[in-house]
Amino acid sequence: MLKFEHVSKVYKGGKRAVNDLNLEIEKGEFICFIGPSGCGKTTTMKMINRLIEPTEGSIFINGKNIMERDPVQLRREIGYVIQQIGLFPHMTIQENISLVLKLLKWPEAKRRERARELLKLVDLTPDYLEKYPHELSGGQQQRIGVLRALAADQPLILMDEPFGALDPITRDSLQEEFKKLQRKLDKTIVFVTHDMDEAIKLADRIVIMRDGQIVQCDTPDDILRNPANEFVEEFIGKDRLVQARPNIQTVEQIMNPKPVTITPEHSLSEAIQLMKQCRVDSLLVVDEKKVLTGFIDVEMIDQKRKKANLVKDIVETEIFTVEKDTLVRDTVRKILKRGMKYVPVVDHNHHLVGIVTRASLVDIVYDSIWGEVETDEISKIG
Amino acid sequence: MDTVVEFFSNYGSEMLYKTWEHLYISVIAALLGIVFAVPLGIILTRIPKVAGFVMGVLGVIQTFPSFAILAFFIPLLGVGKTPAIIALFFYSVLPILRNTYTGVNGVQKSLLEAGRGMGMTGWERIRYVEVPLAIPVIMAGIRLSVVYLIGWATLASFIGGGGLGDYIFSGLNLYQPEFIIAGAVPVTVLALLTDLLLGKVENWVTPKGMKKMRQAA
């Protein structure tokens, strides 16, 4: 779909921003360019839609050399999302989304319909169409920014650190949403970032660059398992290499399958006893069918003991969970980033099946330091 | 009071005509100024090296005494309305040009990149992004320049351009205060009304989204 052949960009004064780059990208692939600032990743991306023109070499999209194409036409066929979002403040959301269609001379009614259709993809209600960008939160704005790039059903989308300016939690949810969207729509994505977590989470292949050259280009798993050299190792970070234990893949494999639970009808004194008995400071609340409804902890009981009697009176239903087939590395990152003590693991129907605690993480670290043999022995002893 | 009534009965219709003449001279000069300065301002944002020079030259012209400019046009264009309009046109250019340039230059670079990246031609970027976003600043320049022009248009009477300046200068020459007042008051009223009207126009042409944003801020 997209092919770089000996592409270089030389700026005035002889600085080679990109140096003899060769790369081939398949249709439907999600490619992340990553590297320290000034490594040429953004330059490489911008050469694809000719915002920057290559000095040497050629770039082909579906076999056609982009330098032989009209740049304006070319850009209309490629989606483009930037870090600053760049929604036009004087246009409504509807006008922003369908701007490319307007440039392509679509009739008004069809543009309207298309905007409405796209808005559904990101779970925003149609009343957003008439709002203006400043009335939306940062996360919502960038969702619109992404939709704008999808408007004309462009097969290729370029994204320049699109989630870089968002707060970590919004970024997390947008990444997840976007990955799903990409799979569903089967787009080819070229994504520039300097956030390794983001690249590992999203990319089918990661291109690590330094000084205008590709250092390594592989799937996230291969990069984590076999970093090409010290630079890559350092760039990935030691903690991630630990996480990349090949034998552990999903949360199900590391979770504790017997979390301490209680049903909503129990009294608070029973809850306290249970905590004491099991030496824990919080309990997961499930109903008869083992569906997770929330949690209680010792502080909540302490605060509300005088007013409430039953578990269901004080249960906190805002609870973060992971599904059992989530990758371990994503879960670990979330636990560490959000400073959570534990994460309940649920199946697709929200039935509680286990729990990942910080102790489970310690087990993984032991594993990677002393290897599996010894842990096997320990489990035999146990 | 009697003198006022008497003045109006003698000169009422003439005064209306002079007011009309006055307005005509200033508005035509201002329109020429807009037609010339807005596109030039946009062009100058594309060539920043030339922009500094052009602004400098126009700034110098602005400091010429208006009398001198009017007198200067007599040998070239003779007397009457046309040279008056042309002289005033020169004065209208700078505020509009400077505001257009500042307004268009002040549009966020990220918006322009988004526009370019999504495949806008240069013209489409001006049409859909730069001008709508710069409108409030451009309009402020136009308002300023029109109000100035209404004041300066009194000088048109010196080179036979007519307008309310006729009253003011004959009042001064003949020492008849009622003529001075009959010239000065309508000029002031005219300037105030025009500013008010242009304020409405500004509100009308400013994109809705920007107004809402300013209210929210």
XYZ file of C-alpha atoms in Angstrom:
599
model
C 0.000 0.000 0.000
C 2.678 2.450 1.048
C 6.310 2.140 0.092
C 9.397 4.217 0.871
C 12.352 3.742 -1.458
C 15.670 5.271 -0.417
C 13.903 8.350 0.876
C 15.993 11.190 2.277
C 15.207 14.700 3.375
C 18.085 17.131 3.434
C 17.498 20.598 4.835
C 19.434 23.710 3.936
C 22.818 23.522 5.604
C 23.086 19.809 4.934
C 21.178 18.450 7.927
C 19.796 15.064 6.966
C 16.480 14.799 8.804
C 15.705 11.500 7.140
C 18.449 9.385 5.678
C 17.931 6.642 3.080
C 14.735 5.228 4.505
C 13.231 2.046 3.121
C 9.945 0.699 4.366
C 6.900 -1.084 3.099
C 3.512 -0.865 4.787
C 0.674 -3.280 4.099
C -2.945 -2.349 3.722
C -4.785 -2.320 7.055
C -1.574 -2.126 9.048
C -1.162 0.111 12.084
C 2.357 1.510 12.025
C 3.844 3.584 14.835
C 6.879 5.753 14.233
C 8.675 6.349 17.483
C 11.959 7.859 18.560
C 13.500 10.748 20.460
C 12.667 14.257 19.247
C 14.518 15.222 16.116
C 14.819 11.622 14.932
C 12.879 12.371 11.744
C 9.660 10.548 12.564
C 7.376 13.529 11.941
C 9.304 14.494 8.815
C 8.867 10.961 7.496
C 5.142 11.094 8.116
C 4.681 14.507 6.556
C 6.453 13.409 3.415
C 3.625 10.966 2.779
C 1.096 13.725 2.093
C 3.718 16.092 0.730
C 3.520 18.642 3.512
C 7.265 18.108 3.319
C 8.764 16.986 0.037
C 11.480 14.343 -0.049
C 14.868 15.471 -1.388
C 15.878 12.037 -2.658
C 14.126 8.748 -3.253
C 10.463 8.139 -3.874
C 7.309 7.263 -2.006
C 4.610 5.132 -3.602
C 0.989 4.817 -2.577
C -0.633 1.798 -4.231
C 2.190 1.768 -6.733
C 1.833 5.412 -7.714
C 4.656 7.850 -7.074
C 3.241 10.657 -4.948
C 5.480 13.244 -6.581
C 3.601 12.747 -9.822
C 0.315 13.576 -8.158
C -1.359 16.896 -7.440
C -0.607 17.562 -3.750
C -4.077 18.931 -3.008
C -5.816 15.909 -4.514
C -3.370 13.600 -2.766
C -4.058 15.148 0.656
C -7.799 14.863 0.212
C -7.360 11.122 -0.119
C -5.291 10.861 3.057
C -6.703 11.525 6.524
C -4.652 13.812 8.724
C -4.880 14.247 12.497
C -2.583 16.613 14.402
C -1.639 16.949 18.048
C -3.162 20.411 18.447
C -6.444 18.902 17.180
C -6.943 21.877 14.857
C -10.720 22.008 14.770
C -11.930 25.256 13.232
C -13.493 27.310 16.055
C -15.907 29.178 13.781
C -17.467 26.032 12.358
C -19.939 23.683 14.001
C -18.947 20.092 14.665
C -20.956 19.078 11.644
C -19.095 21.545 9.415
C -15.770 20.501 10.871
C -16.361 16.811 10.270
C -17.589 17.277 6.735
C -15.103 19.919 5.629
C -13.167 17.556 3.379
C -16.455 16.535 1.792
C -17.192 20.188 1.138
C -13.821 20.517 -0.566
C -14.726 17.434 -2.583
C -17.984 19.189 -3.564
C -20.416 16.776 -1.936
C -23.981 18.118 -1.751
C -25.030 19.589 1.601
C -27.589 16.881 2.482
C -25.114 14.051 1.948
C -22.479 15.825 4.040
C -24.945 16.186 6.873
C -25.896 12.545 6.727
C -22.267 11.438 6.660
C -21.412 13.581 9.701
C -24.299 12.045 11.607
C -23.193 8.557 10.630
C -19.610 9.209 11.716
C -20.628 10.654 15.055
C -22.179 7.312 15.934
C -18.774 5.664 15.629
C -17.530 7.514 18.702
C -20.763 7.288 20.711
C -21.615 10.960 20.592
C -25.256 11.957 20.247
C -26.426 13.863 17.142
C -27.042 17.046 19.144
C -23.263 17.532 19.137
C -23.469 18.283 15.423
C -24.687 21.813 16.055
C -22.212 22.563 18.841
C -18.948 24.430 18.444
C -15.532 22.956 19.258
C -14.991 25.079 22.390
C -18.097 23.536 23.944
C -16.476 20.090 23.899
C -13.873 18.587 26.212
C -10.372 17.907 24.900
C -11.084 14.217 24.477
C -14.296 14.873 22.604
C -12.544 17.403 20.393
C -9.917 14.913 19.369
C -12.608 12.311 18.675
C -14.029 14.833 16.212
C -10.524 15.408 14.882
C -10.291 11.694 14.128
C -13.743 11.633 12.530
C -12.736 14.509 10.293
C -9.907 12.372 8.983
C -12.331 9.530 8.315
C -14.977 11.637 6.581
C -14.145 10.879 2.977
C -13.439 7.236 3.837
C -9.748 7.747 3.210
C -7.944 4.393 3.202
C -4.782 5.896 4.717
C -4.625 8.082 7.824
C -1.656 10.001 9.173
C -1.627 10.892 12.842
C 0.910 13.203 14.435
C 0.940 12.499 18.197
C -2.848 12.817 18.216
C -3.356 11.941 21.871
C -0.252 13.671 23.171
C -2.027 16.731 24.561
C -4.710 14.809 26.474
C -4.679 13.822 30.130
C -3.598 10.214 30.802
C -7.053 8.786 31.511
C -8.694 10.387 28.478
C -5.723 9.278 26.407
C -6.140 5.710 27.603
C -9.778 5.512 26.654
C -9.237 7.245 23.313
C -6.465 4.830 22.432
C -8.698 1.881 23.150
C -11.590 3.353 21.231
C -9.401 4.210 18.313
C -7.787 0.792 18.105
C -11.232 -0.805 17.947
C -12.304 1.661 15.307
C -9.242 0.963 13.210
C -9.867 -2.793 13.284
C -13.484 -2.281 12.383
C -12.839 0.080 9.487
C -9.677 -1.625 8.242
C -7.677 1.569 7.732
C -3.975 1.829 7.181
C -2.585 4.094 9.884
C 0.746 5.857 10.170
C 0.994 7.090 13.722
C 3.783 9.234 15.164
C 4.362 9.179 18.906
C 7.104 9.445 21.488
C 5.155 7.391 24.030
C 6.304 3.778 24.045
C 3.237 2.624 25.980
C 1.052 4.059 23.269
C 3.054 2.429 20.493
C 3.023 -0.999 22.175
C -0.683 -0.773 22.767
C -1.717 0.354 19.302
C 0.787 -0.726 16.718
C 0.917 -3.803 14.547
C 4.478 -2.834 13.806
C 6.655 -0.264 15.527
C 9.322 1.642 13.617
C 11.983 2.910 16.009
C 13.996 5.749 14.517
C 17.139 7.589 15.420
C 19.028 10.290 13.498
C 16.826 9.898 10.460
C 17.293 6.158 10.195
C 15.286 3.099 11.150
C 16.884 1.313 14.082
C 14.350 -1.485 14.323
C 11.034 -2.267 12.692
C 9.067 -5.126 14.189
C 5.901 -6.125 16.003
C 5.664 -4.851 19.583
C 6.209 -8.343 20.941
C 9.319 -8.939 18.859
C 10.752 -5.595 19.847
C 10.157 -6.316 23.516
C 11.649 -9.789 23.269
C 14.528 -9.071 20.938
C 15.570 -5.447 21.065
C 18.002 -4.854 18.187
C 20.575 -2.984 20.232
C 21.223 -1.025 23.393
C 19.505 2.065 22.083
C 16.269 0.176 21.567
C 16.603 -1.481 24.964
C 17.051 1.838 26.651
C 14.245 3.378 24.689
C 11.820 0.653 25.632
C 12.800 0.843 29.253
C 13.860 -2.007 31.553
C 10.486 -2.353 33.254
C 8.817 -3.168 29.981
C 11.357 -5.832 29.151
C 10.425 -7.505 32.419
C 6.795 -7.402 31.421
C 7.544 -9.041 28.139
C 7.762 -12.547 29.544
C 6.759 -14.639 26.574
C 4.927 -17.368 28.518
C 2.567 -15.018 30.263
C 0.049 -13.492 27.942
C -3.320 -12.818 29.511
C -4.540 -11.672 32.874
C -6.264 -14.991 33.407
C -2.890 -16.694 33.729
C -1.661 -14.550 36.577
C -4.809 -13.659 38.461
C -5.796 -15.060 41.811
C -8.947 -17.040 41.004
C -10.384 -16.801 44.524
C -10.964 -13.176 45.457
C -12.684 -12.486 48.768
C -16.281 -11.555 48.004
C -19.471 -10.699 49.784
C -23.078 -10.289 48.659
C -25.013 -7.042 49.132
C -27.418 -8.480 51.695
C -24.781 -9.172 54.327
C -24.441 -6.854 57.288
C -21.446 -4.626 57.828
C -20.312 -6.478 60.928
C -20.187 -9.678 58.905
C -18.126 -7.828 56.330
C -15.647 -6.693 58.958
C -15.307 -10.198 60.281
C -14.680 -11.546 56.835
C -11.989 -8.945 56.264
C -10.328 -9.837 59.524
C -10.508 -13.528 58.772
C -8.970 -13.189 55.336
C -6.620 -10.357 56.295
C -7.787 -7.982 53.554
C -8.925 -4.371 53.687
C -11.515 -4.463 50.954
C -14.138 -6.843 49.627
C -15.591 -7.240 46.164
C -19.358 -7.191 46.140
C -21.097 -9.730 43.874
C -24.715 -10.805 43.541
C -25.966 -14.416 43.622
C -24.997 -14.921 39.994
C -21.422 -13.831 40.697
C -21.904 -10.603 38.729
C -19.586 -7.915 40.068
C -21.502 -4.906 41.388
C -18.855 -2.959 43.255
C -16.559 -3.003 46.265
C -16.373 -1.913 49.892
C -13.312 -1.190 51.951
C -12.525 -0.686 55.566
C -12.480 3.093 55.355
C -15.943 3.237 53.820
C -17.296 1.049 56.584
C -15.636 3.206 59.178
C -17.129 6.395 57.775
C -20.672 5.165 57.350
C -21.027 2.601 60.105
C -23.410 4.772 62.053
C -25.825 5.343 59.217
C -25.787 2.038 57.379
C -26.236 -1.586 58.283
C -25.983 -3.581 55.098
C -23.240 -3.923 52.534
C -25.557 -2.738 49.767
C -26.006 0.621 51.530
C -22.393 1.629 51.189
C -21.159 -0.298 48.171
C -19.116 1.772 45.707
C -20.154 0.841 42.185
C -17.549 2.903 40.333
C -14.947 0.218 39.890
C -12.264 -0.349 37.322
C -12.104 -3.881 35.903
C -10.269 -5.807 33.216
C -11.538 -8.652 31.113
C -9.821 -11.991 31.587
C -8.251 -12.080 28.127
C -6.635 -8.644 28.439
C -2.890 -8.672 27.911
C -0.878 -8.652 31.094
C 1.287 -5.743 30.033
C -1.727 -3.462 29.608
C -3.074 -4.395 33.003
C 0.226 -3.965 34.752
C 0.646 -0.547 33.262
C -2.801 0.480 34.403
C -2.230 -0.745 37.940
C 1.046 1.111 38.172
C -0.141 4.271 36.438
C -3.351 4.708 38.344
C -1.841 3.594 41.633
C -4.452 0.923 42.178
C -3.967 -1.803 44.769
C -5.847 -4.416 42.791
C -7.980 -4.914 39.701
C -10.939 -7.309 39.600
C -10.966 -9.609 36.582
C -14.312 -10.281 34.912
C -15.507 -12.313 31.963
C -17.525 -10.915 29.067
C -20.743 -10.956 31.072
C -19.193 -9.107 33.981
C -19.027 -12.217 36.160
C -16.201 -11.993 38.644
C -13.572 -14.621 37.865
C -10.507 -13.447 39.770
C -8.369 -10.582 40.946
C -4.953 -9.176 40.078
C -3.212 -7.621 43.056
C 0.173 -6.062 43.517
C 1.197 -9.417 44.932
C 0.486 -10.988 41.543
C 2.849 -8.454 40.020
C 5.528 -9.362 42.520
C 5.136 -12.957 41.370
C 5.818 -11.958 37.786
C 8.930 -10.077 38.815
C 10.176 -13.109 40.815
C 9.446 -15.223 37.797
C 11.558 -13.115 35.527
C 14.433 -12.855 37.977
C 14.715 -16.498 39.094
C 13.117 -18.109 36.090
C 10.308 -20.535 35.853
C 12.131 -23.642 37.004
C 12.359 -22.507 40.564
C 8.844 -21.201 40.719
C 7.699 -24.576 39.514
C 9.576 -26.154 42.357
C 8.063 -23.747 44.825
C 4.604 -24.574 43.607
C 5.406 -28.252 44.003
C 6.458 -27.669 47.549
C 3.327 -25.664 48.121
C -34.191 79.337 19.410
C -35.542 81.627 16.772
C -32.188 81.761 15.086
C -32.096 77.982 14.922
C -35.540 77.814 13.342
C -34.617 80.575 10.968
C -31.371 78.879 10.036
C -33.136 75.650 9.275
C -35.805 77.325 7.181
C -33.142 79.088 5.149
C -30.535 76.339 4.877
C -32.340 73.117 5.829
C -32.436 71.511 2.421
C -28.946 72.678 1.580
C -27.673 71.176 4.795
C -29.227 67.837 3.937
C -27.551 67.933 0.579
C -24.157 68.799 2.123
C -24.537 65.945 4.613
C -25.257 63.585 1.772
C -22.209 64.878 -0.143
C -20.079 64.450 2.943
C -21.237 60.901 3.476
C -20.774 60.105 -0.194
C -17.152 61.278 -0.246
C -16.198 59.401 2.913
C -18.033 56.184 2.092
C -16.660 55.945 -1.432
C -13.139 56.577 -0.135
C -13.634 53.949 2.556
C -15.028 51.392 0.098
C -12.046 51.934 -2.187
C -9.841 51.520 0.855
C -11.483 48.199 1.788
C -11.341 46.843 -1.744
C -7.667 47.725 -1.944
C -6.379 47.112 1.569
C -8.049 43.823 2.561
C -6.676 41.773 -0.360
C -3.321 43.526 -0.070
C -3.176 42.708 3.625
C -3.828 39.043 2.886
C -1.210 39.009 0.130
C 1.331 40.601 2.461
C 0.925 37.771 4.976
C 2.251 35.477 2.240
C 5.362 37.616 1.703
C 6.486 38.731 5.165
C 9.721 40.245 3.814
C 7.837 42.741 1.654
C 5.199 43.301 4.318
C 7.491 45.214 6.676
C 8.565 47.535 3.875
C 5.036 48.248 2.621
C 3.743 48.909 6.115
C 6.649 51.269 6.734
C 5.991 53.283 3.573
C 2.283 53.541 4.324
C 3.047 54.574 7.873
C 5.145 57.447 6.538
C 2.376 58.532 4.151
C -0.024 58.512 7.071
C 2.058 61.143 8.848
C 1.861 63.615 5.940
C -0.439 66.460 6.892
C -3.777 65.899 5.187
C -3.754 69.426 3.865
C -0.523 68.746 2.067
C -1.913 65.646 0.426
C -5.003 67.474 -0.741
C -2.934 70.314 -2.126
C -0.609 67.840 -3.760
C -3.451 66.352 -5.773
C -4.621 69.650 -7.236
C -1.948 69.857 -9.980
C -2.398 66.152 -10.721
C -6.157 65.733 -10.642
C -7.566 69.232 -10.447
C -10.314 70.154 -8.036
C -13.636 68.572 -7.143
C -14.853 65.348 -5.592
C -12.527 62.912 -7.329
C -9.223 64.270 -5.968
C -10.839 64.565 -2.527
C -11.914 60.938 -2.601
C -8.498 59.810 -3.787
C -6.698 61.749 -1.067
C -8.979 60.325 1.609
C -8.541 56.849 0.169
C -4.851 57.040 1.037
C -5.736 57.697 4.631
C -8.202 54.842 4.824
C -5.715 52.250 3.624
C -3.338 51.999 6.558
C -5.694 51.073 9.426
C -7.485 48.501 7.290
C -4.279 47.087 5.888
C -2.588 46.829 9.242
C -5.566 45.148 10.872
C -6.041 42.715 8.010
C -2.386 41.787 8.166
C -2.380 41.377 11.949
C -5.684 39.499 11.944
C -4.729 37.029 9.247
C -1.253 36.562 10.700
C -2.772 35.884 14.085
C -4.685 32.816 12.931
C -3.246 29.797 14.745
C -0.631 28.001 12.702
C -2.037 24.630 13.739
C -5.342 25.479 12.047
C -3.525 26.305 8.841
C -1.613 23.054 9.042
C -4.830 21.146 9.597
C -6.299 22.899 6.569
C -3.303 22.187 4.374
C -3.102 18.606 5.571
C -6.723 17.927 4.750
C -6.207 19.179 1.226
C -7.252 22.813 1.082
C -5.876 24.945 -1.723
C -4.360 28.302 -0.788
C -7.558 30.047 -1.815
C -9.732 27.695 0.218
C -7.602 28.343 3.284
C -8.167 32.084 2.875
C -11.861 31.659 2.187
C -12.772 29.097 4.868
C -10.179 29.634 7.575
C -8.171 32.830 7.552
C -10.737 35.451 6.622
C -13.569 34.176 8.868
C -11.209 33.982 11.813
C -9.676 37.399 11.141
C -13.019 39.137 10.525
C -13.339 40.773 13.956
C -9.884 42.347 13.654
C -10.417 43.411 10.041
C -13.771 44.970 10.931
C -12.202 46.913 13.785
C -9.787 48.420 11.244
C -12.614 49.309 8.897
C -14.617 50.980 11.648
C -11.671 53.031 12.771
C -10.857 54.127 9.265
C -14.428 55.088 8.329
C -14.867 57.196 11.444
C -11.580 58.990 10.747
C -12.590 59.573 7.148
C -15.846 61.232 8.125
C -13.845 63.677 10.192
C -11.216 64.307 7.538
C -13.784 64.671 4.781
C -14.443 68.193 6.063
C -11.155 69.132 4.399
C -12.569 68.110 1.034
C -14.256 71.489 0.871
C -10.814 73.075 0.409
C -10.391 71.575 -3.014
C -13.981 72.044 -4.020
C -15.187 68.626 -2.976
C -18.168 69.977 -1.070
C -19.598 68.372 2.024
C -20.170 69.800 5.482
C -16.689 71.287 5.466
C -18.151 74.088 3.332
C -20.164 75.311 6.306
C -17.348 75.066 8.755
C -14.875 76.974 6.610
C -17.307 79.692 5.503
C -18.327 80.052 9.143
C -14.673 80.487 10.090
C -13.959 82.921 7.266
C -17.047 85.049 7.781
C -17.019 84.677 11.544
C -20.525 83.269 11.734
C -20.660 80.718 14.557
C -24.004 79.234 13.484
C -22.407 77.963 10.270
C -19.566 76.386 12.191
C -22.056 74.603 14.402
C -24.224 73.626 11.434
C -21.149 71.936 9.951
C -19.547 70.410 13.032
C -22.598 68.904 14.727
C -23.795 66.832 11.720
C -20.226 65.585 11.158
C -20.071 64.325 14.730
C -23.524 62.790 14.553
C -22.650 61.181 11.235
C -19.456 59.692 12.672
C -21.240 58.313 15.722
C -24.096 56.823 13.710
C -21.733 55.222 11.226
C -19.713 53.675 14.030
C -22.886 52.304 15.551
C -24.012 50.883 12.240
C -20.632 49.312 11.544
C -20.691 47.797 15.018
C -23.880 46.015 14.017
C -22.300 44.921 10.753
C -19.298 43.584 12.668
C -21.560 41.559 14.905
C -23.406 40.275 11.884
C -20.377 39.118 9.898
C -18.527 37.552 12.852
C -19.019 33.764 12.696
C -21.417 32.489 15.324
C -18.957 30.035 16.795
C -16.480 32.796 17.575
C -19.081 34.931 19.276
C -20.099 32.022 21.476
C -16.480 31.308 22.276
C -15.895 34.899 23.368
C -18.952 34.823 25.581
C -17.792 31.604 27.169
C -14.301 32.940 27.813
